[in-house]
Amino acid sequence: MRILVQKFGGTSVATAERRESVASKVSEAVHSGYSPVIVVSAIGRSGDPYATDTFLSMVKGICPDLPKRELDLLMSCGEVISGTILVSTLNSLGLEAVLFTGGQAGIITDKDFGDARIVRVEPGMILEQLAIGKVVVVTGFQGTTEDGQITTLGRGGSDTTASALGVALNAEAIDIYTDVEGIMTADPRIVEDARTIDTVTYNEICQMAYQGAKVIHPRAVEIAMQRNIPLRIKSTFSDAPGTLVTNMCPARGVGTDITTDRIITGIAHTPNVTQLRVLTGDVQDQHLTDKRIFKAMALADISVDFISVQPEAVLYTVRDEVASKAVKILLNMGFEPGVVPSCAKVSIIGAGIAGVPGVMADMVEALSDSGVTILQSADSHTTIWVLVHKENMVTAVQTLHKKFRLGV
Ligand code: ADP
Ligand code: MG
């Protein structure tokens, strides 16, 4: 059996016309000899009647702290609705389809409601249905605990469902269908001349996704990478080849991403972060003070990023919505943190950055020529990050896209 996983995002299933485009992608797969397993997201985005955020807003006004277990039951409904409608569409077009919830599809997760991790997949029921020629549709973004509680996998979780099924079923490929023609050199909503990337390595795309390119969830990339299953990002609405994500490099055809001759692959951005600067002073055992700060953040479930430890200070960022909580904790610990709200992290990503001198200098020069102040910076062998004021984010992304000649 040649299994192909096809995942369709919220915008792809939003209208009857779009669902017909979905059906024709499924039909093409069947006619090419594949047994397709379809993963579907909830319909539309926030504000749309059956979008997950819309469901959440319905209970928020009544009970702001409904337990996460109940929230997960609610959040799992969007995919059940879109899955049922898609199965109806497929059946009406003569493609016999069957719908499974995440749990029925054998996706077993831990008990971290709202952000559960898949611990294993038992694909027996899917395989049985494929064997009798059915198209299997699975609701994305959800699973079940060992004891049968419904869980959800966090934002972008349908991508993770698709990858986990692809691995469990040893699929030939995992196709992520969305409303853009592939992974682009920057978010096309910000950069007009962003270009679709033909081939990219798992590592690069993982970095881009972690740094905010929300076209695919980083966890999904990691899962596919573990078993080397090709991932393709494509448009539901065109026949463009999209982006192929593998370990292969366009430059030499084999090997790791180190061999690519492309320096910068893309630019990503994450808005809405707050920079905190804590002066720890000239204390003895500063590392203990630093540790105390990060432990306090972890205890409060606040994730920190962009950490920079300096001789008498610690700098880090948190998401805007938890900033006041973080500040309160620091004040209670006796610190008076400096707070810069509404920042954005802008990153350039490329396997070719390592060992190429002057990339950081080019970045700093371009941003300063465009009047963008850099609040903080950091780098690794594949990524350089800068923190800027949010009002400079779009300029920063556009400037860097131009500077590194990533456009069409
Ligand atoms: P879906 O509902 O299909 O999962 P998402 O909204 O999660 O769709 O992802 C697609 C969106 O990701 C695009 O509409 C695009 O605006 C955004 N995006 C951000 N960065 C990139 C990028 N580098 N390449 C392509 N799309 C990107
Ligand atoms: Mg998505």
Tab-separated table of N, CA and C in Angstrom, residues 19 21 44 64 88 90 111 119 168 183 251 258 288 296 305 310 333 349 363 401:
chain	number	residue	atom	x	y	z
A	19	ARG	N	-13.681	23.279	-0.397
A	19	ARG	CA	-13.684	21.850	-0.072
A	19	ARG	C	-13.687	21.007	-1.351
A	21	SER	N	-11.936	21.889	-3.960
A	21	SER	CA	-10.505	21.856	-4.316
A	21	SER	C	-9.801	20.787	-3.494
A	44	GLY	N	-11.911	27.721	9.015
A	44	GLY	CA	-11.710	29.165	9.121
A	44	GLY	C	-10.836	29.594	10.275
A	64	PRO	N	-14.194	32.271	33.029
A	64	PRO	CA	-12.853	32.522	32.472
A	64	PRO	C	-11.847	31.418	32.780
A	88	SER	N	-18.595	14.281	3.901
A	88	SER	CA	-19.811	14.406	3.086
A	88	SER	C	-19.443	14.819	1.666
A	90	LEU	N	-16.581	14.400	0.093
A	90	LEU	CA	-15.881	13.312	-0.607
A	90	LEU	C	-16.883	12.243	-1.048
A	111	LYS	N	-1.017	13.749	29.303
A	111	LYS	CA	-2.213	14.388	29.887
A	111	LYS	C	-2.104	15.905	29.952
A	119	VAL	N	2.410	10.484	22.389
A	119	VAL	CA	3.386	9.522	22.910
A	119	VAL	C	3.491	8.298	22.016
A	168	ALA	N	3.876	6.969	11.544
A	168	ALA	CA	3.285	5.703	12.006
A	168	ALA	C	2.876	4.812	10.844
A	183	ILE	N	6.571	27.208	1.348
A	183	ILE	CA	7.277	28.009	2.342
A	183	ILE	C	7.981	29.117	1.580
A	251	ALA	N	22.023	22.105	-3.661
A	251	ALA	CA	23.322	22.352	-4.291
A	251	ALA	C	24.021	21.067	-4.738
A	258	ILE	N	24.719	21.564	5.662
A	258	ILE	CA	25.979	22.296	5.684
A	258	ILE	C	26.498	22.488	4.251
A	288	LEU	N	23.774	32.075	40.852
A	288	LEU	CA	22.675	31.615	41.711
A	288	LEU	C	21.478	32.563	41.591
A	296	ALA	N	11.996	30.901	39.025
A	296	ALA	CA	10.720	31.550	39.378
A	296	ALA	C	9.826	31.655	38.139
A	305	ASP	N	12.694	33.584	26.568
A	305	ASP	CA	13.398	33.448	25.304
A	305	ASP	C	14.486	34.523	25.265
A	310	GLN	N	24.581	38.765	31.454
A	310	GLN	CA	25.734	39.669	31.450
A	310	GLN	C	26.306	39.763	32.867
A	333	MET	N	10.594	39.521	44.164
A	333	MET	CA	11.923	38.997	44.489
A	333	MET	C	12.885	40.123	44.861
A	349	ILE	N	17.484	33.150	8.774
A	349	ILE	CA	17.798	31.733	8.937
A	349	ILE	C	18.460	31.216	7.676
A	363	MET	N	23.746	42.653	8.406
A	363	MET	CA	22.423	42.782	9.014
A	363	MET	C	22.325	44.078	9.827
A	401	HIS	N	15.065	41.269	3.865
A	401	HIS	CA	14.692	40.494	2.686
A	401	HIS	C	15.385	41.073	1.458
